[in-house]
C-alpha positions as MATLAB code, in Angstrom:
seq = 'MAHSLAQDNATRQKIDQGIFDNPEVWQACVDLAACFRMAARLGMEEGICNHFSAVVPGFDNYFIVNPFGLAFDEMRASDLIICDFEGNVVKGERAPEITAYFIHARVHSKLPRARVALHTHMPHATSLAMVEGQPLQWAGQTALKFYGRTAVDAFNGLALDAREGDRIAAAIGDADVVFMRNHGVMVVGRTIAEAWNDLYYLERACEVQLLAESTGRRLLPVAPELAAATAAQMRAGGNESAVQHLASVKRRLLKTDPDYFL';
ca = [
      -9.419    8.878  -17.455;
     -10.530    6.029  -15.143;
     -13.365    3.560  -14.838;
     -14.198    0.754  -12.357;
     -13.482   -2.971  -12.788;
     -16.697   -5.010  -13.780;
     -17.836   -7.406  -11.073;
     -19.590  -10.719  -10.555;
     -21.562  -10.502   -7.327;
     -21.851  -14.118   -7.177;
     -18.272  -14.646   -5.935;
     -18.806  -11.913   -3.228;
     -21.770  -14.135   -1.750;
     -19.575  -17.152   -1.558;
     -17.080  -15.564    0.749;
     -17.770  -15.045    4.563;
     -16.735  -11.382    4.946;
     -16.696  -11.990    8.760;
     -13.276  -13.736    8.347;
     -11.817  -10.099    7.742;
     -13.266   -8.726   11.051;
     -10.244   -8.810   13.234;
      -8.019   -6.101   14.746;
      -5.065   -6.797   12.484;
      -6.980   -6.257    9.362;
      -8.867   -3.103   10.748;
      -5.475   -1.683   11.794;
      -4.069   -2.040    8.332;
      -7.229   -0.144    7.010;
      -6.629    2.616    9.586;
      -2.902    2.886    8.736;
      -3.708    2.880    4.900;
      -6.523    5.351    5.278;
      -3.962    7.651    7.235;
      -1.627    7.424    4.208;
      -4.350    8.481    1.722;
      -5.259   11.540    3.872;
      -1.722   12.675    4.368;
      -0.803   12.203    0.717;
      -3.907   14.316   -0.190;
      -2.794   17.020    2.254;
       0.709   17.026    0.767;
      -0.601   17.140   -2.833;
       0.592   13.751   -3.798;
      -2.729   12.394   -5.327;
      -4.274   13.157   -8.594;
      -8.007   13.252   -8.700;
      -9.517    9.783   -8.185;
      -6.881    7.929  -10.224;
      -4.140    6.956   -7.807;
      -4.209    3.877   -5.523;
      -2.720    2.351   -2.415;
      -2.936   -1.445   -1.444;
      -1.823   -3.817    1.057;
      -1.957   -7.512    1.367;
      -4.618   -8.494    4.065;
      -2.718   -9.490    7.321;
      -3.272  -13.300    7.665;
      -4.759  -13.687    4.258;
      -2.071  -13.769    1.443;
      -4.572  -14.210   -1.337;
      -6.509  -10.911   -0.726;
      -5.477   -7.303   -0.756;
      -6.892   -4.091    0.601;
      -7.280   -1.146   -1.866;
      -9.144    2.031   -2.326;
     -12.502    1.918   -4.304;
     -12.993    3.689   -7.405;
     -14.707    7.192   -7.167;
     -13.252    8.478   -3.727;
     -10.644   11.106   -3.530;
      -7.653   10.525   -1.129;
      -8.996   13.357    1.158;
     -12.296   11.681    1.756;
     -11.020    8.104    2.336;
     -11.859    6.382    5.732;
     -10.841    2.968    6.843;
     -14.406    1.658    6.439;
     -14.361    2.870    2.643;
     -11.483    0.471    1.861;
     -12.336   -2.582   -0.035;
     -10.875   -6.270   -0.170;
     -10.147   -7.976   -3.460;
      -8.889  -11.374   -4.460;
      -6.417  -12.004   -7.216;
      -9.238  -13.200   -9.578;
     -10.820   -9.885   -9.891;
     -13.535  -10.000   -7.278;
     -14.456   -7.627   -4.630;
     -15.021   -9.884   -1.459;
     -15.634   -7.163    0.940;
     -16.919   -3.613    0.439;
     -19.623   -1.987   -1.614;
     -17.663   -0.410   -4.337;
     -15.313   -1.881   -7.113;
     -11.703   -0.769   -7.688;
     -10.567    1.293  -10.352;
      -9.538   -1.098  -13.172;
      -5.929   -0.117  -13.472;
      -5.722   -0.240   -9.838;
      -6.755   -3.921   -9.874;
      -4.521   -4.962  -12.681;
      -1.305   -3.182  -11.236;
      -1.758   -4.129   -7.536;
      -3.145   -7.519   -7.881;
      -0.333   -8.727  -10.248;
       2.468   -6.818   -8.251;
       1.253   -8.524   -5.011;
       0.956  -11.986   -6.691;
       4.263  -11.961   -8.459;
       6.374  -10.057   -5.749;
       5.317  -11.639   -2.411;
       7.836   -9.295   -0.655;
       5.589   -6.396   -1.699;
       3.067   -6.632    0.933;
       2.282   -2.954    0.285;
       2.123   -0.968   -3.106;
       1.437    2.753   -3.227;
       1.066    4.324   -6.675;
       0.734    7.956   -7.169;
       1.283   10.704   -9.943;
       2.846   12.898   -7.321;
       4.093   15.941   -9.307;
       7.885   16.134   -8.543;
       8.712   12.371   -8.912;
       6.362   12.195  -12.032;
       8.145   15.118  -13.436;
      11.393   13.325  -13.372;
       9.857   10.215  -14.812;
       9.141   12.535  -17.859;
      12.545   13.542  -18.737;
      15.712   11.864  -20.284;
      18.318   10.079  -18.186;
      17.954    8.522  -14.790;
      15.227   10.269  -12.941;
      16.702   10.511   -9.546;
      20.212   11.815   -9.140;
      22.443   10.999   -6.171;
      23.172   14.633   -5.167;
      21.257   15.071   -2.045;
      21.182   13.232    1.241;
      17.509   12.355    0.987;
      18.031   10.967   -2.390;
      20.646    8.670   -1.052;
      18.044    6.870    0.948;
      16.974    5.182   -2.392;
      20.458    4.471   -3.704;
      20.587    0.945   -5.271;
      16.640    0.670   -4.725;
      15.179    2.191   -7.750;
      14.087    0.835  -11.165;
      12.710    2.560  -14.190;
       9.863    1.262  -16.381;
       8.963    2.188  -19.980;
       5.569    3.665  -20.677;
       3.160    1.071  -22.282;
      -0.187    2.542  -22.115;
      -2.835    1.864  -19.639;
      -2.802   -1.300  -17.352;
      -6.079   -2.878  -18.548;
      -5.100   -6.449  -18.196;
      -2.989   -8.946  -16.379;
      -0.269   -8.963  -18.831;
       0.484   -5.278  -18.248;
       0.395   -5.849  -14.612;
       2.832   -8.794  -14.829;
       4.901   -6.689  -17.010;
       5.114   -3.932  -14.421;
       5.888   -6.374  -11.640;
       8.783   -7.732  -13.602;
      10.172   -4.146  -14.153;
      10.060   -3.610  -10.485;
      12.228   -6.793   -9.900;
      14.240   -6.282   -6.792;
      13.681   -2.639   -6.484;
      11.545   -0.804   -3.935;
      10.776    2.200   -6.074;
       9.910    2.265   -9.817;
       9.799    5.388  -11.867;
       7.099    4.591  -14.461;
       8.181    6.572  -17.480;
       5.585    9.123  -18.689;
       3.236    8.106  -15.850;
       4.134    8.232  -12.310;
       5.772    6.048   -9.553;
       5.181    3.106   -7.280;
       6.768    2.328   -4.020;
       6.476   -1.204   -2.674;
       7.470   -2.363    0.949;
       7.146   -4.889    3.705;
       4.644   -2.768    5.888;
       2.442    0.116    5.356;
       4.771    2.323    7.502;
       7.870    1.584    5.513;
       6.158    2.137    2.121;
       4.667    5.551    3.203;
       8.073    6.680    4.653;
       9.528    5.835    1.031;
       6.902    7.561   -0.727;
       7.156   10.709    1.413;
      10.793   10.879    1.034;
      10.984   10.102   -2.622;
       8.804   13.002   -3.297;
      10.850   15.428   -1.187;
      14.073   14.090   -2.967;
      12.659   14.703   -6.279;
      11.288   18.214   -5.235;
      14.814   19.272   -4.053;
      16.501   17.937   -7.243;
      14.117   19.937   -9.353;
      14.766   23.095   -7.206;
      18.498   22.604   -7.645;
      18.177   21.949  -11.417;
      16.076   25.105  -11.734;
      19.164   27.236  -10.811;
      20.754   26.335  -14.094;
      23.867   25.104  -12.347;
      25.210   21.457  -12.497;
      24.330   19.140   -9.895;
      27.201   17.983   -7.514;
      26.725   14.166   -7.322;
      27.960   12.073   -4.196;
      30.724    9.664   -5.268;
      29.217    6.233   -5.763;
      31.167    4.619   -2.852;
      30.042    7.287   -0.438;
      26.649    7.132   -1.739;
      26.469    3.380   -1.129;
      27.942    3.833    2.326;
      25.292    6.334    3.297;
      22.472    4.398    1.977;
      23.835    1.413    4.204;
      23.982    3.760    7.238;
      20.328    4.811    6.743;
      19.063    1.208    6.332;
      21.177   -0.001    9.330;
      18.534    1.757   11.588;
      15.862   -0.591   10.723;
      12.213    0.453   10.270;
      11.785    2.630   13.626;
      11.975    5.797   11.779;
       9.306    4.688    9.369;
       7.010    3.454   12.308;
       7.434    6.634   14.119;
       6.696    8.605   11.082;
       3.432    6.967   10.426;
       2.418    7.311   14.124;
       3.069   11.040   13.725;
       0.838   11.257   10.664;
      -1.839    9.600   12.511;
      -1.571   11.937   15.536;
      -1.785   14.937   13.176;
      -4.894   13.553   11.559;
      -6.566   13.054   14.852;
      -6.420   16.936   15.124;
      -7.690   17.705   11.646;
      -9.194   14.602    9.976;
     -10.569   12.548   12.898;
     -13.081   10.596   10.562;
     -10.241    8.734    8.737;
     -10.327    5.882   11.100;
     -14.259    5.481   10.896;
];
C-alpha cells in the first residue's frame, strides 16, 4: 500500500545537520514522538501508512515527519527525519513514505498557519468520511468543538505528486480538520499540542456519533446558534487545555513507553 520517496543523497551532504541540534527542535521531536505512541495505544493508526509532521522550529523551509517503515508504537524522537520542500531528507537515515511527503510538504508550504499536520485513518472518523452527507453532525458537545472548523475533500486517488498535495491543501482552506472522503482525516494546527488535542477529540466525537446512530434513532442536533456559541466558549479558553493534555500524555508514556524520547 505504501513505498518510500526516492532520495538524492547529494543534497543531504550539502546541509550541515548540526543546525538542527538545538533544544527547540529536539522538544518538537519528543512531543511528536509522544503523539505517535499515544495514537498507537488508542488504535488511531493503520500499519505504517499514516503520518504526522511539524515545521521545524526556527526553520520554516523544513519539516519533521516520520520515516517510512516504522509503526507508530515503535517511534522514538531520534527516529524522526527532517525534510525540505524539494523532496530531500536533510537529517535522518530513512526516507519518508511517498504520500507523506507530497501531502505534508505541500500542506506546510501552501498553508503557513499549518505548523503541524496529523494524518490518520483512525477508524471512527474514517468511517464517517465514507458515508453520504456531512461526516460530523452537531449533536454532541464534543463535536461542537469543531463547529465551523471542518472541510470535506473528495477522493482523488493516492497523493503521488505535488499537484495532489496542492489540491488537498486547497481543500483544507481555512479549516482545521479535513475529512478526506474514502480515505481518512487530517488535522492541522499551530502547535503539536493543539493538533494532537483536536485529533484526539475528533475521533471521540466520531465514535460517540456512530454509537448514537447505531441505535437506529434519529440524532438530536444542537441548533446552529447554540452550536456556534458553544464552539466560541470552547475556543475562548485558549490552548491551555491542549498543552495540559499533551503533558498528561507524556507523563503516562514515561511509565509505559519511556524510550519514546530517546
